[in-house]
Amino acid sequence: MNSYVGRLVVPTLFSALQLPYIVWLYAESRKVPVVGIFYLAIIAVVAWLLGAVYDKKQRTIELLKDSEGRYRIISKSSKELLNSFNEVIFKTDEKGKWQYLNPAWKMMSGRTVNESLGLHFSKEIDKTSYHRILKAFANSFREGKRYFRVDIKMNNRNNEGSWVEAFVKLVYDDGGEFIGTAGILSEINERKHAEEKLVSLNEHLAITSSKLSAAAQLAAGIAHEVRNPMTSILGFVKLIKDGSENKQEYYDIIFSEINRIEQILNELLLLSKPSKTEFSEKNLIGICNHVLTLLETNAVLNNIQIHKNFDEDPILIYCDENQIKQVLINLIKNAIESMANGGNIFVNIQEKDHEVSIGILDEGEGIPEHSIQKIGEPFFTTKSSGTGLGLSVCFKIIENHGGKVFITSERAKGTKIVCVFPTCKTNEKKEVPFKIMNKFSENKI
């Protein structure tokens, strides 16, 4: 009924206003003129139409009021919902400046929403995460994707890093123009810590596995190496038993051979024995000599000669001796395995500008160009029976010692790996070695 109020009220009001005029006409002429009736009919129609317009306007106003009420309810509910999230809801413009952040932002970043609005998002994250986001943006634009996920590390006000998973949606206008982003930031510190523990455990298992594998592969060479001194010892013991002269000289030879056997066995046990990481000042030349002694027989059995090109003067580095030995054993063992038909391995050591470089050059098959960039990645290997963990472990050890790795290779000519470590002086105070910020290696061909 309310829908017809105007169409009922306006004509009724018109009729009430025109009634005296009709009565007067009738009183004067005892009849109503045709023209007057026609005029009154037109006025009645106009009144009806005006009432209809009024009704329509009233319905529009009621709808607007209803929509406004619903909008206020939805707006209030949406605001309460956004404010109740523990995750950060955000929106940025096309330049990457924050346009909207919900209250959870303060808990995540340590800054209020008003402090961050209008600032570029890069001010809240570390440099590595910033480049990771730029790469994800580039990939999304290139592949035509409208969203992407990426793990980033945010720096809060106390400079404490917090790991966050960002779900980012690219926003475009009706014309296809990029106008900004919207998305969600979720804290994933527990997940990241669990992943780091898992990675650490995998690295420990990989190091142990690599040690046992190296020990097993060296068994044949060590058996041969031990057999020769034992033959000499048995021969001289027999001479002494038969009463030969020059017993003191025989004793010296016997003890020399026993010491050699002991040295070889100690090196083998060192490989298979799990040990705690302990950094101390060590002589790199002595470490290299021990490793080369251990691998020399294995190389000879494969028709390979190892050539040393370094002085015997001590070069001191701050390291874990067992881990450095493991690195050198793996690198030289890989060089041996790359030369199925024999050849030469050259080991060079040079010290310059508080750094020492160890170069291992082989005459093997070389590394394909498409594979050299992947060298050191976990589970990547060019061997048919390899695990892909050996070099990954080696490069991680080098990185933890503040070192760098450079790889050059040429097909059918060989591969050269250079490991660079910082040296130390005896009068310097020793600290835990720094970790290099860049990737562990720079690969060149």
Coordinates of C-alpha atoms in Angstrom, one line a residue:
M1 CA 0.0 0.0 0.0
N2 CA 2.9 2.4 0.8
S3 CA 3.9 2.1 -2.8
Y4 CA 0.8 4.0 -3.9
V5 CA 0.7 6.8 -1.4
G6 CA 1.6 9.5 -3.8
R7 CA -0.8 8.3 -6.5
L8 CA -3.6 8.3 -3.9
V9 CA -2.8 11.4 -1.9
V10 CA -2.0 13.8 -4.8
P11 CA -5.2 13.2 -6.9
T12 CA -7.3 13.3 -3.7
L13 CA -5.7 16.6 -2.7
F14 CA -6.3 17.9 -6.2
S15 CA -9.9 16.8 -6.1
A16 CA -10.4 18.5 -2.7
L17 CA -9.0 21.7 -4.1
Q18 CA -11.1 21.6 -7.3
L19 CA -14.4 20.7 -5.6
P20 CA -15.4 24.3 -4.8
Y21 CA -14.8 25.3 -8.4
I22 CA -17.1 22.4 -9.6
V23 CA -19.8 23.3 -7.2
W24 CA -19.7 27.0 -8.3
L25 CA -19.9 26.1 -12.0
Y26 CA -22.9 23.8 -11.3
A27 CA -24.6 26.5 -9.3
E28 CA -24.2 29.1 -12.0
S29 CA -25.3 27.1 -15.0
R30 CA -26.9 24.0 -13.5
K31 CA -24.4 22.0 -15.6
V32 CA -20.7 21.5 -16.0
P33 CA -19.1 22.7 -19.3
V34 CA -17.4 20.0 -21.5
V35 CA -14.2 22.2 -21.7
G36 CA -14.2 22.3 -17.9
I37 CA -14.6 18.5 -17.6
F38 CA -11.7 18.0 -20.1
Y39 CA -9.5 20.5 -18.2
L40 CA -10.3 18.7 -14.9
A41 CA -9.4 15.3 -16.5
I42 CA -6.0 16.6 -17.7
I43 CA -5.3 18.0 -14.3
A44 CA -6.3 14.7 -12.7
V45 CA -3.9 12.8 -15.0
V46 CA -1.0 15.2 -14.2
A47 CA -1.8 14.8 -10.5
W48 CA -1.7 11.0 -10.8
L49 CA 1.7 11.2 -12.7
L50 CA 3.1 13.5 -10.0
G51 CA 2.0 11.0 -7.4
A52 CA 3.6 8.2 -9.3
V53 CA 6.9 10.2 -9.5
Y54 CA 6.6 10.8 -5.8
D55 CA 6.1 7.1 -5.1
K56 CA 9.1 6.2 -7.2
K57 CA 11.4 8.7 -5.4
Q58 CA 10.2 7.3 -2.1
R59 CA 11.1 3.8 -3.1
T60 CA 14.5 4.9 -4.3
I61 CA 15.1 6.7 -1.0
E62 CA 14.1 3.6 1.0
L63 CA 16.4 1.4 -1.1
L64 CA 19.2 3.8 -0.6
K65 CA 18.6 3.8 3.2
D66 CA 18.5 0.0 3.2
S67 CA 21.7 -0.2 1.1
E68 CA 23.4 2.3 3.4
G69 CA 22.4 0.3 6.4
R70 CA 23.6 -2.9 4.9
Y71 CA 26.9 -1.2 3.8
R72 CA 27.5 0.0 7.3
I73 CA 26.8 -3.4 8.7
I74 CA 29.1 -5.1 6.1
S75 CA 31.8 -2.4 6.6
K76 CA 31.7 -2.8 10.3
S77 CA 31.8 -6.5 10.1
S78 CA 34.6 -6.4 7.5
K79 CA 36.6 -4.1 9.7
E80 CA 36.1 -6.2 12.8
L81 CA 37.0 -9.3 10.8
L82 CA 40.2 -7.7 9.4
N83 CA 41.2 -6.5 12.8
S84 CA 40.7 -9.9 14.3
F85 CA 43.2 -11.6 11.9
N86 CA 46.6 -12.5 13.3
E87 CA 47.9 -12.3 9.7
V88 CA 48.7 -9.0 8.2
I89 CA 46.4 -7.9 5.4
F90 CA 48.0 -5.3 3.1
K91 CA 47.6 -3.3 0.0
T92 CA 50.2 -1.3 -1.9
D93 CA 50.2 1.0 -4.9
E94 CA 52.0 0.4 -8.2
K95 CA 55.3 1.7 -6.7
G96 CA 55.2 -0.7 -3.7
K97 CA 54.2 1.8 -1.1
W98 CA 51.9 0.7 1.7
Q99 CA 48.3 1.9 1.3
Y100 CA 46.5 -0.3 3.8
L101 CA 47.7 -2.4 6.8
N102 CA 45.5 -4.0 9.4
P103 CA 46.4 -3.8 13.2
A104 CA 48.3 -7.1 13.1
W105 CA 51.1 -5.2 11.4
K106 CA 52.3 -3.7 14.7
M107 CA 52.7 -7.1 16.3
M108 CA 54.7 -8.4 13.3
S109 CA 56.9 -5.4 12.5
G110 CA 57.0 -3.5 15.8
R111 CA 55.8 -0.4 14.0
T112 CA 52.3 1.2 14.0
V113 CA 50.2 1.3 10.9
N114 CA 50.5 5.1 10.7
E115 CA 54.3 4.9 10.9
S116 CA 54.5 2.6 7.9
L117 CA 51.7 3.8 5.6
G118 CA 53.2 5.6 2.6
L119 CA 56.6 3.9 3.0
H120 CA 58.1 1.5 0.4
F121 CA 57.8 -2.2 1.5
S122 CA 61.6 -2.7 1.0
K123 CA 62.3 -0.7 4.2
E124 CA 60.8 -3.5 6.2
I125 CA 62.7 -6.5 4.8
D126 CA 66.3 -7.5 4.3
K127 CA 68.2 -7.2 1.1
T128 CA 68.1 -10.9 0.1
S129 CA 64.3 -11.0 0.6
Y130 CA 63.9 -7.8 -1.5
H131 CA 65.7 -9.4 -4.4
R132 CA 63.7 -12.6 -4.0
I133 CA 60.5 -10.6 -4.2
L134 CA 61.7 -8.7 -7.3
K135 CA 62.5 -12.0 -9.0
A136 CA 59.0 -13.4 -8.1
F137 CA 57.5 -10.2 -9.6
A138 CA 59.5 -10.5 -12.8
N139 CA 58.5 -14.2 -13.2
S140 CA 54.8 -13.4 -12.6
F141 CA 54.8 -10.6 -15.2
R142 CA 56.6 -12.8 -17.7
E143 CA 54.4 -15.8 -17.2
G144 CA 51.2 -13.8 -16.9
K145 CA 50.4 -15.0 -13.4
R146 CA 48.2 -12.9 -11.1
Y147 CA 49.7 -14.0 -7.8
F148 CA 52.7 -15.6 -6.2
R149 CA 54.0 -16.8 -2.8
V150 CA 57.5 -16.1 -1.4
D151 CA 59.2 -16.5 2.0
I152 CA 60.8 -13.3 3.2
K153 CA 62.7 -12.1 6.3
M154 CA 61.4 -8.9 7.9
N155 CA 63.4 -6.7 10.2
N156 CA 61.4 -5.3 13.1
R157 CA 62.3 -2.3 15.2
N158 CA 64.7 -4.3 17.4
N159 CA 66.5 -5.6 14.3
E160 CA 65.3 -9.1 15.1
G161 CA 64.5 -11.0 11.9
S162 CA 61.1 -12.6 11.6
W163 CA 60.3 -15.1 8.8
V164 CA 57.1 -14.4 6.9
E165 CA 55.3 -16.1 4.1
A166 CA 53.8 -13.5 1.7
F167 CA 50.9 -14.3 -0.6
V168 CA 50.8 -11.5 -3.1
K169 CA 48.1 -10.8 -5.7
L170 CA 48.8 -8.4 -8.6
V171 CA 46.0 -5.9 -9.0
Y172 CA 45.0 -4.5 -12.5
D173 CA 42.4 -1.9 -13.5
D174 CA 39.7 -2.4 -16.1
G175 CA 42.2 -1.4 -18.8
G176 CA 44.7 -4.0 -17.8
E177 CA 47.1 -1.4 -16.2
F178 CA 49.0 -2.6 -13.1
I179 CA 47.8 -0.5 -10.1
G180 CA 49.3 -2.3 -7.1
T181 CA 49.2 -5.4 -5.0
A182 CA 47.1 -6.9 -2.2
G183 CA 47.8 -9.9 0.0
I184 CA 48.5 -11.6 3.3
L185 CA 51.6 -11.9 5.4
S186 CA 51.8 -14.9 7.7
E187 CA 54.5 -15.5 10.3
I188 CA 56.3 -18.8 9.8
N189 CA 59.2 -18.6 12.3
E190 CA 58.4 -22.1 13.8
R191 CA 58.3 -23.7 10.3
K192 CA 61.6 -22.0 9.3
H193 CA 63.3 -23.1 12.5
A194 CA 62.1 -26.6 12.0
E195 CA 63.5 -26.5 8.4
E196 CA 66.8 -25.1 9.6
K197 CA 67.1 -28.0 12.1
L198 CA 66.2 -30.5 9.4
V199 CA 68.8 -29.0 7.1
S200 CA 71.4 -29.0 9.9
L201 CA 70.6 -32.7 10.6
N202 CA 70.8 -33.5 6.9
E203 CA 74.1 -31.8 6.6
H204 CA 75.4 -33.7 9.6
L205 CA 74.2 -37.0 8.1
A206 CA 75.6 -36.1 4.7
I207 CA 79.1 -35.3 6.2
T208 CA 79.0 -38.6 8.1
S209 CA 77.9 -40.5 5.0
S210 CA 80.5 -38.8 2.9
K211 CA 83.2 -39.7 5.5
L212 CA 82.2 -43.3 5.5
S213 CA 82.0 -43.4 1.7
A214 CA 85.5 -41.9 1.4
A215 CA 86.8 -44.4 3.9
A216 CA 85.3 -47.3 2.0
Q217 CA 86.7 -46.2 -1.3
L218 CA 90.2 -45.7 0.2
A219 CA 90.2 -49.2 1.7
A220 CA 91.9 -50.8 -1.2
G221 CA 94.6 -48.2 -1.4
I222 CA 95.2 -48.4 2.3
A223 CA 95.4 -52.2 2.3
H224 CA 98.1 -51.9 -0.4
E225 CA 99.9 -49.1 1.5
V226 CA 99.9 -51.1 4.7
R227 CA 101.1 -54.3 3.0
N228 CA 104.3 -52.8 1.7
P229 CA 105.6 -51.6 5.2
M230 CA 104.5 -55.0 6.7
T231 CA 106.6 -56.8 4.1
S232 CA 109.6 -54.7 4.9
I233 CA 109.1 -55.2 8.7
L234 CA 108.8 -59.0 8.3
G235 CA 111.9 -59.1 6.1
F236 CA 114.0 -57.1 8.6
V237 CA 112.7 -59.0 11.6
K238 CA 113.8 -62.2 9.8
L239 CA 117.2 -60.8 9.2
I240 CA 117.5 -59.8 12.9
K241 CA 116.4 -63.3 13.9
D242 CA 119.0 -64.9 11.6
G243 CA 121.7 -62.9 13.4
S244 CA 122.5 -60.3 10.7
E245 CA 124.6 -57.3 11.6
N246 CA 123.5 -53.6 11.4
K247 CA 120.6 -54.3 13.7
Q248 CA 120.3 -50.7 14.7
E249 CA 119.8 -49.7 11.1
Y250 CA 117.2 -52.4 10.8
Y251 CA 115.4 -51.2 13.9
D252 CA 115.3 -47.7 12.5
I253 CA 113.7 -48.9 9.3
I254 CA 111.2 -51.1 11.2
F255 CA 110.1 -48.2 13.4
S256 CA 109.8 -45.9 10.5
E257 CA 107.5 -48.3 8.7
I258 CA 105.4 -48.8 11.8
N259 CA 105.0 -45.1 12.2
R260 CA 103.9 -44.9 8.6
I261 CA 101.3 -47.6 9.1
E262 CA 100.1 -45.8 12.3
Q263 CA 99.8 -42.5 10.4
I264 CA 97.7 -44.1 7.6
L265 CA 95.4 -45.9 10.1
N266 CA 94.9 -42.7 12.1
E267 CA 93.9 -40.8 9.0
L268 CA 91.4 -43.6 8.1
L269 CA 89.9 -43.6 11.6
L270 CA 89.6 -39.8 11.5
L271 CA 87.4 -40.1 8.4
S272 CA 85.0 -42.7 9.9
K273 CA 84.8 -41.2 13.4
P274 CA 82.1 -38.5 14.0
S275 CA 83.7 -35.5 15.7
K276 CA 82.6 -32.3 17.2
T277 CA 83.3 -29.1 15.3
E278 CA 86.2 -27.3 16.9
F279 CA 87.9 -24.3 15.4
S280 CA 91.6 -23.7 16.2
E281 CA 94.8 -22.4 14.6
K282 CA 96.1 -25.1 12.2
N283 CA 98.9 -25.4 9.6
L284 CA 97.2 -25.8 6.2
I285 CA 100.4 -27.3 4.7
G286 CA 100.5 -30.1 7.3
I287 CA 96.8 -30.8 6.6
C288 CA 97.4 -31.0 2.9
N289 CA 100.4 -33.3 3.4
H290 CA 98.4 -35.7 5.5
V291 CA 95.6 -35.8 2.9
L292 CA 98.0 -36.4 0.1
T293 CA 99.7 -39.2 2.0
L294 CA 96.3 -40.9 2.5
L295 CA 95.3 -40.6 -1.2
E296 CA 98.7 -41.2 -2.8
T297 CA 98.4 -44.9 -3.0
N298 CA 94.8 -44.7 -4.2
A299 CA 95.9 -42.4 -7.0
V300 CA 98.8 -44.8 -8.0
L301 CA 96.4 -47.7 -8.3
N302 CA 94.4 -45.6 -10.8
N303 CA 97.6 -44.7 -12.8
I304 CA 97.5 -41.2 -11.5
Q305 CA 100.3 -39.0 -10.2
I306 CA 99.7 -36.2 -7.7
H307 CA 102.1 -33.3 -8.0
K308 CA 102.6 -30.9 -5.1
N309 CA 103.5 -27.3 -5.9
F310 CA 103.9 -25.5 -2.6
D311 CA 106.6 -24.7 0.0
E312 CA 106.7 -26.5 3.4
D313 CA 106.6 -23.2 5.3
P314 CA 103.6 -23.2 7.7
I315 CA 100.5 -21.3 6.6
L316 CA 98.1 -20.9 9.5
I317 CA 94.3 -20.8 9.2
Y318 CA 91.6 -20.8 11.8
C319 CA 89.6 -23.9 11.0
D320 CA 88.2 -27.3 12.1
E321 CA 91.0 -29.6 10.9
N322 CA 88.8 -32.6 10.3
Q323 CA 86.4 -30.7 8.1
I324 CA 89.2 -29.2 6.0
K325 CA 90.6 -32.6 5.5
Q326 CA 87.2 -33.9 4.5
V327 CA 87.0 -31.1 1.9
L328 CA 90.4 -31.8 0.4
I329 CA 89.7 -35.6 0.4
N330 CA 86.5 -35.1 -1.5
L331 CA 87.9 -32.7 -4.0
I332 CA 91.0 -34.8 -4.8
K333 CA 88.9 -38.0 -4.8
N334 CA 86.6 -36.4 -7.4
A335 CA 89.6 -35.5 -9.5
I336 CA 90.9 -39.1 -9.4
E337 CA 87.5 -40.4 -10.4
S338 CA 87.3 -38.0 -13.3
M339 CA 90.4 -39.6 -15.0
A340 CA 89.4 -43.2 -15.9
N341 CA 92.5 -43.6 -18.1
G342 CA 95.0 -42.1 -15.6
G343 CA 96.7 -38.7 -15.7
N344 CA 98.0 -36.0 -13.4
I345 CA 96.6 -34.0 -10.5
F346 CA 98.3 -30.7 -9.6
V347 CA 97.9 -29.3 -6.0
N348 CA 99.0 -25.7 -5.7
I349 CA 99.0 -23.6 -2.5
Q350 CA 99.7 -19.8 -2.6
E351 CA 99.5 -17.2 0.2
K352 CA 98.8 -13.5 -0.6
D353 CA 97.2 -10.6 1.1
H354 CA 96.1 -12.5 4.2
E355 CA 94.5 -15.2 2.1
V356 CA 95.6 -18.6 1.0
S357 CA 94.3 -20.4 -2.1
I358 CA 94.4 -24.1 -2.7
G359 CA 94.1 -25.1 -6.3
I360 CA 93.4 -28.6 -7.5
L361 CA 93.8 -29.2 -11.2
D362 CA 93.0 -32.5 -12.9
E363 CA 93.2 -33.7 -16.5
G364 CA 89.8 -35.4 -16.6
E365 CA 86.8 -35.1 -18.8
G366 CA 85.7 -31.7 -17.6
I367 CA 82.2 -30.4 -16.6
P368 CA 79.6 -29.6 -19.3
E369 CA 78.8 -25.9 -19.5
H370 CA 75.1 -26.4 -18.7
S371 CA 76.1 -28.3 -15.5
I372 CA 78.8 -26.1 -14.0
Q373 CA 76.3 -23.6 -12.6
K374 CA 74.6 -26.4 -10.7
I375 CA 77.8 -27.8 -9.1
G376 CA 77.4 -27.8 -5.3
E377 CA 73.6 -28.0 -5.3
P378 CA 72.3 -30.8 -3.1
F379 CA 71.5 -34.0 -5.0
F380 CA 73.0 -32.7 -8.2
T381 CA 75.7 -35.0 -9.6
T382 CA 77.3 -35.9 -12.9
K383 CA 78.2 -39.4 -11.7
S384 CA 76.0 -42.3 -12.4
S385 CA 76.3 -43.6 -8.9
G386 CA 76.8 -40.3 -7.0
T387 CA 74.5 -38.9 -4.3
G388 CA 75.1 -35.3 -5.1
L389 CA 75.9 -34.5 -1.5
G390 CA 79.7 -34.6 -1.4
L391 CA 80.4 -31.2 -3.0
S392 CA 77.3 -29.6 -1.4
V393 CA 78.8 -30.5 2.0
C394 CA 82.3 -29.3 1.0
F395 CA 81.0 -25.9 -0.2
K396 CA 79.0 -25.5 3.0
I397 CA 82.1 -26.2 5.1
I398 CA 84.1 -23.7 3.1
E399 CA 81.4 -21.1 3.5
N400 CA 81.4 -21.7 7.3
H401 CA 85.1 -21.1 7.3
G402 CA 84.7 -17.7 5.7
G403 CA 86.0 -19.1 2.4
K404 CA 85.1 -18.9 -1.3
V405 CA 85.2 -21.4 -4.2
F406 CA 86.0 -20.8 -7.8
I407 CA 85.5 -23.4 -10.5
T408 CA 86.8 -23.4 -14.1
S409 CA 86.4 -26.3 -16.5
E410 CA 87.0 -27.2 -20.1
R411 CA 85.6 -30.3 -21.8
A412 CA 88.2 -33.0 -22.5
K413 CA 90.9 -30.9 -20.8
G414 CA 90.1 -30.9 -17.1
T415 CA 88.7 -29.0 -14.2
K416 CA 90.3 -26.6 -11.7
I417 CA 88.8 -25.9 -8.3
V418 CA 90.3 -23.1 -6.2
C419 CA 89.4 -22.8 -2.5
V420 CA 90.3 -19.5 -0.8
F421 CA 90.6 -19.1 3.0
P422 CA 91.5 -16.2 5.2
T423 CA 94.8 -16.7 7.0
C424 CA 95.6 -15.7 10.6
K425 CA 98.6 -14.5 12.6
T426 CA 99.7 -16.0 15.9
N427 CA 99.4 -12.6 17.7
E428 CA 95.8 -12.1 16.5
K429 CA 92.9 -12.8 18.8
K430 CA 90.9 -15.6 17.4
E431 CA 87.1 -15.4 16.9
V432 CA 84.5 -17.6 15.4
P433 CA 85.0 -17.2 11.6
F434 CA 82.7 -14.9 9.7
K435 CA 80.1 -16.3 7.2
I436 CA 80.3 -15.0 3.7
M437 CA 77.1 -13.3 2.6
N438 CA 77.3 -14.1 -1.1
K439 CA 76.7 -17.6 -2.6
F440 CA 79.5 -20.0 -1.9
S441 CA 80.9 -20.1 -5.4
E442 CA 81.5 -18.1 -8.5
N443 CA 81.5 -20.3 -11.5
K444 CA 83.4 -19.4 -14.6
I445 CA 84.4 -21.3 -17.8

